[in-house]
Coordinates of C-alpha atoms and ligand atoms in Angstrom, one line a residue:
M1 CA 79.3 -14.6 52.7
R2 CA 82.7 -15.8 50.2
I3 CA 82.9 -17.0 47.0
K4 CA 83.6 -21.1 46.9
E5 CA 83.8 -21.6 43.1
V6 CA 83.5 -20.2 39.5
K7 CA 82.9 -23.2 37.0
G8 CA 81.9 -23.1 33.2
Y9 CA 79.9 -25.1 30.9
L10 CA 79.4 -25.7 27.1
L11 CA 75.5 -26.8 26.5
K12 CA 74.5 -27.6 23.0
V13 CA 70.8 -27.4 22.9
P14 CA 69.7 -29.5 19.5
Y15 CA 67.2 -27.7 16.9
P16 CA 63.8 -29.5 16.5
E17 CA 63.6 -32.0 13.9
K18 CA 67.0 -32.0 12.7
K19 CA 66.6 -28.5 11.8
A20 CA 69.3 -25.5 10.9
F21 CA 69.5 -22.2 11.9
A22 CA 71.5 -20.3 9.1
A23 CA 72.3 -17.0 10.8
A24 CA 72.4 -14.1 8.3
W25 CA 75.7 -13.3 9.8
E26 CA 77.8 -16.5 9.7
P27 CA 78.8 -18.5 6.7
A28 CA 77.0 -22.1 7.7
P29 CA 73.9 -23.3 9.3
H30 CA 74.3 -24.6 12.7
K31 CA 72.6 -27.7 13.6
D32 CA 72.5 -26.8 17.4
F33 CA 72.1 -23.9 19.6
T34 CA 75.4 -23.7 22.2
F35 CA 76.1 -21.3 24.9
T36 CA 78.2 -21.0 27.7
L37 CA 77.0 -21.2 31.0
V38 CA 78.7 -19.8 34.2
E39 CA 78.5 -21.2 37.9
V40 CA 79.6 -19.2 41.1
T41 CA 79.3 -21.1 44.1
T42 CA 79.3 -19.2 47.7
D43 CA 80.2 -20.9 51.3
E44 CA 76.5 -19.9 51.9
G45 CA 75.2 -22.7 49.8
I46 CA 74.0 -20.1 47.3
S47 CA 75.1 -20.2 43.8
G48 CA 74.5 -17.6 41.1
Y49 CA 74.6 -18.2 36.9
A50 CA 75.1 -16.6 33.9
G51 CA 74.8 -17.5 30.2
M52 CA 76.0 -16.0 26.8
I53 CA 76.0 -17.4 23.4
S54 CA 79.0 -19.7 23.1
R55 CA 82.5 -18.4 22.5
G56 CA 83.8 -21.5 22.9
F57 CA 85.5 -24.2 25.2
E58 CA 88.6 -21.4 25.9
V59 CA 86.2 -19.0 27.8
I60 CA 85.7 -21.8 30.2
A61 CA 89.2 -22.9 30.5
F62 CA 90.1 -19.4 31.1
I63 CA 87.3 -18.8 34.0
K64 CA 89.0 -21.8 35.5
S65 CA 92.4 -21.0 35.1
A66 CA 92.7 -17.5 35.5
V67 CA 89.1 -16.0 37.4
S68 CA 88.6 -19.0 39.6
E69 CA 92.2 -18.5 40.7
F70 CA 92.3 -15.4 41.1
L71 CA 89.2 -15.3 43.2
K72 CA 90.8 -18.1 45.4
R73 CA 93.8 -15.8 46.0
V74 CA 91.9 -12.7 47.0
P75 CA 88.5 -14.0 48.5
I76 CA 85.9 -11.7 48.3
D77 CA 82.1 -11.0 49.5
P78 CA 79.6 -11.6 46.3
F79 CA 78.5 -7.8 47.3
Y80 CA 81.2 -6.6 46.6
V81 CA 80.9 -6.8 42.7
E82 CA 83.3 -3.4 42.4
I83 CA 85.9 -4.7 43.7
L84 CA 86.1 -6.9 40.1
T85 CA 85.4 -3.9 38.2
R86 CA 88.9 -3.7 36.6
P87 CA 90.1 -7.7 37.2
L88 CA 87.2 -8.3 34.8
R89 CA 87.9 -5.3 32.5
I90 CA 91.6 -6.6 32.1
G91 CA 90.7 -10.4 32.1
S92 CA 88.2 -9.5 28.8
Y93 CA 91.2 -7.5 27.5
F94 CA 93.9 -10.1 28.0
G95 CA 91.6 -13.6 27.7
P96 CA 88.1 -14.1 26.7
R97 CA 85.1 -12.4 27.6
V98 CA 84.6 -12.9 31.4
G99 CA 81.8 -10.2 32.1
L100 CA 79.7 -13.2 33.0
V101 CA 81.1 -13.6 36.4
D102 CA 79.6 -10.3 37.4
I103 CA 76.2 -11.2 36.4
A104 CA 76.4 -14.3 38.5
L105 CA 77.6 -12.2 41.3
W106 CA 74.5 -10.0 41.1
D107 CA 72.4 -13.4 40.6
I108 CA 73.9 -14.2 43.9
I109 CA 73.1 -10.8 45.6
G110 CA 69.4 -11.2 44.4
K111 CA 68.9 -14.2 45.6
S112 CA 70.5 -13.9 49.2
L113 CA 68.3 -10.9 49.7
G114 CA 65.0 -12.4 48.1
K115 CA 64.7 -9.5 45.8
P116 CA 65.2 -9.1 41.6
V117 CA 68.2 -7.7 40.4
Y118 CA 66.6 -4.8 38.9
K119 CA 64.8 -3.9 42.3
L120 CA 68.3 -3.8 44.0
L121 CA 69.8 -1.5 41.5
G122 CA 66.7 1.0 41.5
A123 CA 63.5 -0.3 39.2
A124 CA 62.5 2.1 36.2
R125 CA 58.9 -0.5 35.1
D126 CA 58.3 -3.7 35.2
Y127 CA 57.5 -4.2 31.2
V128 CA 59.0 -3.7 28.4
K129 CA 58.0 -3.7 24.6
A130 CA 59.7 -6.8 22.9
Y131 CA 60.9 -6.5 19.3
M132 CA 61.1 -9.9 17.3
S133 CA 64.6 -9.9 16.4
T134 CA 65.2 -12.4 13.2
G135 CA 68.3 -13.9 12.4
Q136 CA 68.1 -15.5 8.8
I137 CA 67.9 -14.4 5.3
K138 CA 64.5 -15.8 3.9
K139 CA 62.0 -15.1 1.3
A140 CA 59.5 -12.2 2.0
R141 CA 56.6 -14.8 1.8
D142 CA 58.0 -17.0 4.7
H143 CA 59.0 -13.6 6.8
I144 CA 55.6 -12.6 6.7
N145 CA 54.2 -16.0 7.8
D146 CA 56.8 -16.3 10.4
F147 CA 55.8 -12.7 12.0
E148 CA 52.2 -13.3 11.4
E149 CA 52.4 -16.7 13.2
A150 CA 54.2 -14.6 16.2
R151 CA 52.4 -11.9 16.4
S152 CA 48.9 -13.7 17.2
K153 CA 51.1 -15.7 19.8
Y154 CA 52.8 -13.0 21.3
G155 CA 51.4 -9.6 19.9
F156 CA 54.5 -8.0 19.1
K157 CA 54.3 -4.7 17.9
A158 CA 58.1 -4.7 16.3
V159 CA 60.3 -6.5 14.4
K160 CA 63.7 -6.3 13.3
L161 CA 64.7 -7.9 9.6
R162 CA 68.4 -8.6 8.8
F163 CA 70.2 -7.5 5.3
H164 CA 72.9 -9.9 4.0
R165 CA 72.0 -10.9 0.8
M166 CA 74.4 -10.5 -1.8
K167 CA 72.6 -6.9 -3.3
W168 CA 71.3 -5.2 -1.0
E169 CA 68.6 -4.4 -3.6
D170 CA 67.5 -7.9 -3.0
D171 CA 67.3 -6.6 0.5
L172 CA 65.3 -3.9 -0.1
K173 CA 62.3 -5.6 -2.5
V174 CA 62.0 -8.1 0.5
L175 CA 61.7 -5.5 3.0
K176 CA 59.0 -3.5 1.2
E177 CA 56.6 -6.4 0.5
F178 CA 57.2 -6.9 4.3
R179 CA 56.2 -2.9 4.7
E180 CA 53.1 -3.5 2.7
A181 CA 52.1 -6.4 4.7
F182 CA 52.8 -5.1 8.0
P183 CA 52.3 -0.9 7.4
E184 CA 51.5 -0.3 11.0
I185 CA 54.1 -2.4 12.7
E186 CA 57.5 -0.8 13.9
I187 CA 60.6 -2.2 11.9
M188 CA 64.2 -2.3 11.8
V189 CA 66.9 -3.4 10.0
D190 CA 70.4 -5.5 11.0
A191 CA 72.9 -5.1 8.5
N192 CA 75.7 -6.6 10.8
Q193 CA 78.7 -4.8 9.2
A194 CA 80.1 -4.0 11.8
W195 CA 82.0 -7.3 12.4
T196 CA 81.0 -9.6 9.5
Y197 CA 83.7 -11.8 8.1
F198 CA 81.9 -12.9 4.8
P199 CA 80.6 -10.5 2.3
P200 CA 78.8 -8.7 1.2
Y201 CA 81.1 -5.7 2.6
W202 CA 79.6 -2.2 2.8
D203 CA 80.9 1.0 2.0
R204 CA 80.3 4.1 2.7
K205 CA 78.2 4.7 -0.1
T206 CA 76.3 1.8 0.0
A207 CA 75.2 2.5 3.6
L208 CA 73.8 6.1 2.9
A209 CA 72.2 4.5 -0.3
V210 CA 70.3 2.0 1.9
A211 CA 69.7 4.7 4.8
K212 CA 67.7 6.9 2.2
E213 CA 65.7 4.1 0.9
L214 CA 64.8 3.1 4.5
E215 CA 64.0 6.6 5.4
K216 CA 61.1 6.4 2.7
L217 CA 59.6 3.4 4.5
D218 CA 59.7 4.2 8.3
V219 CA 62.5 2.3 9.6
V220 CA 63.0 2.5 13.3
W221 CA 66.5 2.4 13.0
L222 CA 69.1 1.2 11.0
E223 CA 71.9 -1.1 12.9
E224 CA 75.4 -1.6 12.1
P225 CA 75.4 -0.7 8.6
L226 CA 79.7 -0.1 8.5
P227 CA 82.5 -1.8 9.6
I228 CA 83.2 -0.7 13.4
T229 CA 86.4 0.3 12.6
D230 CA 85.3 3.4 10.7
L231 CA 83.7 5.5 13.3
E232 CA 83.9 8.7 10.9
G233 CA 82.1 6.5 8.7
Y234 CA 79.2 6.0 11.2
A235 CA 79.1 9.7 12.1
D236 CA 79.1 11.1 8.5
L237 CA 76.2 8.9 8.3
R238 CA 74.4 9.9 10.9
R239 CA 74.5 13.3 10.2
R240 CA 73.4 12.7 6.8
T241 CA 70.2 10.4 7.1
S242 CA 67.0 11.0 9.4
V243 CA 67.1 6.9 10.2
R244 CA 68.4 6.2 13.7
I245 CA 71.6 4.3 13.4
A246 CA 72.3 1.6 15.8
G247 CA 75.5 -0.4 16.7
G248 CA 78.3 -1.2 19.4
E249 CA 76.9 -5.1 20.1
L250 CA 80.0 -6.9 20.3
E251 CA 81.9 -3.3 22.0
Y252 CA 83.5 -3.8 25.0
G253 CA 84.9 -1.4 27.4
L254 CA 83.6 2.0 28.4
H255 CA 86.5 3.6 27.2
R256 CA 85.2 2.5 23.4
I257 CA 81.0 3.5 24.2
R258 CA 82.5 6.9 25.8
E259 CA 84.4 7.3 22.2
H260 CA 81.3 6.7 20.1
L261 CA 78.9 9.2 22.2
E262 CA 82.0 11.5 21.9
R263 CA 82.2 11.1 17.9
G264 CA 78.3 11.2 17.5
C265 CA 78.5 7.6 15.6
F266 CA 75.0 6.1 17.0
D267 CA 71.4 7.3 17.8
V268 CA 71.0 3.9 19.6
I269 CA 74.0 2.1 21.0
Q270 CA 73.8 -1.7 22.1
P271 CA 76.1 -2.9 24.4
D272 CA 75.8 -6.2 26.0
P273 CA 75.9 -7.2 29.3
C274 CA 76.7 -10.6 28.6
L275 CA 79.5 -9.8 26.6
S276 CA 80.7 -6.8 27.8
G277 CA 81.8 -6.4 31.4
G278 CA 78.4 -7.7 33.1
I279 CA 75.5 -5.6 34.8
T280 CA 77.6 -3.4 37.0
E281 CA 79.7 -1.8 33.7
M282 CA 76.6 -1.8 31.5
K283 CA 74.5 0.6 34.3
K284 CA 77.7 2.9 33.5
V285 CA 77.0 2.4 29.7
A286 CA 73.4 3.6 30.7
A287 CA 74.4 6.9 32.1
L288 CA 76.4 7.8 29.6
A289 CA 74.0 7.1 27.1
E290 CA 71.4 9.2 29.2
A291 CA 74.2 11.9 28.9
F292 CA 74.7 11.7 25.4
H293 CA 70.6 11.5 25.1
V294 CA 70.8 8.5 22.9
W295 CA 68.6 5.2 23.4
Y296 CA 70.4 2.2 25.0
V297 CA 69.0 -1.2 23.9
P298 CA 71.3 -3.7 25.0
H299 CA 72.1 -6.4 22.5
G300 CA 70.0 -9.7 23.4
W301 CA 71.1 -12.4 21.2
E302 CA 71.7 -14.8 24.0
P303 CA 70.8 -18.0 25.4
G304 CA 67.2 -17.1 27.7
I305 CA 69.6 -16.8 31.0
G306 CA 71.5 -13.9 29.1
L307 CA 68.1 -12.3 28.0
A308 CA 67.3 -12.5 32.0
A309 CA 70.3 -10.5 32.6
C310 CA 69.3 -8.1 30.1
L311 CA 66.2 -7.8 31.1
Q312 CA 67.0 -7.2 34.4
L313 CA 69.4 -3.8 33.2
I314 CA 66.3 -2.8 31.2
G315 CA 64.2 -2.9 34.3
T316 CA 66.3 -0.1 35.7
M317 CA 65.9 2.1 32.5
P318 CA 63.2 4.5 32.0
D319 CA 61.2 3.9 28.6
Y320 CA 63.1 6.8 27.3
L321 CA 66.5 5.5 27.8
C322 CA 66.0 2.2 26.8
P323 CA 62.4 1.8 24.5
Y324 CA 62.8 -1.9 23.4
L325 CA 64.0 -5.6 24.5
E326 CA 65.9 -7.3 21.4
Y327 CA 63.9 -10.5 21.3
P328 CA 65.3 -13.3 19.4
L329 CA 62.8 -15.8 17.6
D330 CA 63.1 -17.0 14.3
P331 CA 61.9 -20.8 13.7
P332 CA 63.9 -23.0 14.4
L333 CA 65.3 -20.6 17.0
T334 CA 62.3 -20.7 19.4
P335 CA 62.0 -19.7 23.2
E336 CA 61.5 -23.7 23.7
V337 CA 65.6 -23.9 22.6
R338 CA 66.6 -20.5 23.5
D339 CA 65.5 -21.2 27.2
A340 CA 65.9 -25.0 27.4
I341 CA 67.7 -25.1 30.7
L342 CA 65.1 -22.1 32.5
T343 CA 61.9 -23.8 34.5
E344 CA 59.6 -21.2 32.4
P345 CA 60.3 -19.3 28.9
I346 CA 60.6 -15.5 29.0
E347 CA 57.7 -14.8 26.2
P348 CA 56.2 -11.7 25.4
R349 CA 52.4 -10.9 25.9
G350 CA 50.9 -8.7 24.0
G351 CA 54.0 -7.7 23.1
F352 CA 55.4 -6.8 26.2
V353 CA 58.0 -9.0 28.3
K354 CA 57.4 -8.7 32.1
I355 CA 60.9 -8.0 34.1
P356 CA 61.4 -11.7 35.4
D357 CA 60.8 -10.6 39.2
K358 CA 62.0 -13.9 41.1
P359 CA 64.9 -13.5 43.5
G360 CA 68.1 -12.7 41.4
L361 CA 68.0 -12.4 37.5
G362 CA 64.4 -13.2 38.1
I363 CA 64.4 -16.8 36.8
E364 CA 65.4 -20.8 37.5
I365 CA 67.5 -23.1 35.9
D366 CA 66.6 -26.5 36.0
M367 CA 70.0 -28.4 36.5
N368 CA 69.1 -31.6 35.1
V369 CA 68.2 -30.0 31.5
V370 CA 71.9 -28.4 31.7
K371 CA 73.5 -31.8 32.2
K372 CA 71.2 -33.2 29.5
Y373 CA 72.9 -31.0 27.0
M374 CA 76.4 -29.9 28.5
I375 CA 78.9 -30.8 26.4
K376 CA 82.1 -32.7 27.8
E377 CA 84.3 -32.8 25.1
V378 CA 85.8 -30.2 23.1
T379 CA 84.4 -30.7 19.2
E380 CA 84.4 -29.2 16.3
E381 CA 81.3 -27.6 16.0
A382 CA 81.5 -26.5 19.9
Ligands
LIG401 MG1 72.4 -6.5 15.6

C-alpha cells in the first residue's frame, strides 16, 4: 500500500442560536468552532483522517506544498510510520505542526487491519474517567448550573475550571462557591499562563499564592500557572506545594518533554497528539512519563476527531499513568458542535468514556457534513 495524497480542509461549525464561545485564553469570543481536518488517501482506496483545533490555512498550505510533495517523492507504505518521525519533527519545526499526518496513517493502519489503533499498539483498558473541561469565565452560579446539568446527563465526577479573571482572588471566590456546591467531586484548575498573550500575567509569587489556596480546597492539579519559558519557576513551585503542577499542552518535541521531566517541572504532563507529533511520538512521551513517575494526561481541547486520537493513545496507557480524559464541554461548546463531523458523538456514560473501537481511530466521519462546513476561502476569522 502507498500513500497517494495528503489533503487538508478548514471547517467552521457555527455555535447554535448564534451564541458565541468566549474562551478564557483568548481576548475575543468566537461565533464558530473552527478546526483543521487532514485526509490521507492510499492507492488501495483507504482514507485516514485526523483533526485539530484550527491553526489556520497555513497548515493546509504547508501540507500541500511540503508534506504532500515529500510523500510523492518518497513513496511510503502507511505502515512505516517511523520513517516519517524525522520529517514530521523537522516539518513542525520549520513550518506549522504537521503531526496530524501520523495520526491519519494510524487511522489507515487500523482500517486496513480492521482493528482500533489502541489494540494494535498494545491496549491497557477500554474506559477512561472523563473530566468536564470548561473553557469560559462565568459567574459561579452559571458554572454550578452547567456542571449540575452535565453531571446529570453524563455522570461526571471531575471538572476543570479556568482562572483568568484580572484578580486571581476573584477566581478563588468562584472556586470556593463551586467547591461548596460539590464537596465530593474532583476539581482541576487551569490558569493558561504558559502561553497567554493577554493579561493577567502571573509571576512566581502569584502562582505560589494561588497554589497555597488550592491546597485548602483539595484541588487535583494546578495547570500552567507560569510562562512556559520559566522552567526553573515551575520546578521551584512544584517543590513548594502539595498541589500537583500540570503543563506542556502546547509543547512540541521529545527534547522539550525530556527537559521538563529532568528539571522536575511537572506532576502531570499534557502534550497533545494532534499538536505534537502524532500518536507515534506520543507513545514515546508516555514512556518518558512512566520512567519519571508522573501522569500523562493528553490535552484534549480538540474537535471530536482529535479527541478520538487522544482516546486511542489513552487506551494504551494504564490508569496509574493516565487517570483522566480531558473532555471539553462548556455550552455553547457541546458534543453536537465539537463532534459535528462524526457519525456518533463521543459521550461519557456514568462519567467514563469508552475508547472508540471501530477500525482506526474508532470513529466514522460523515463527509457530507465535512462538505457542509468546509471553508473554501481564507477569511479573517479562519
Ligand atoms: Mg490547559
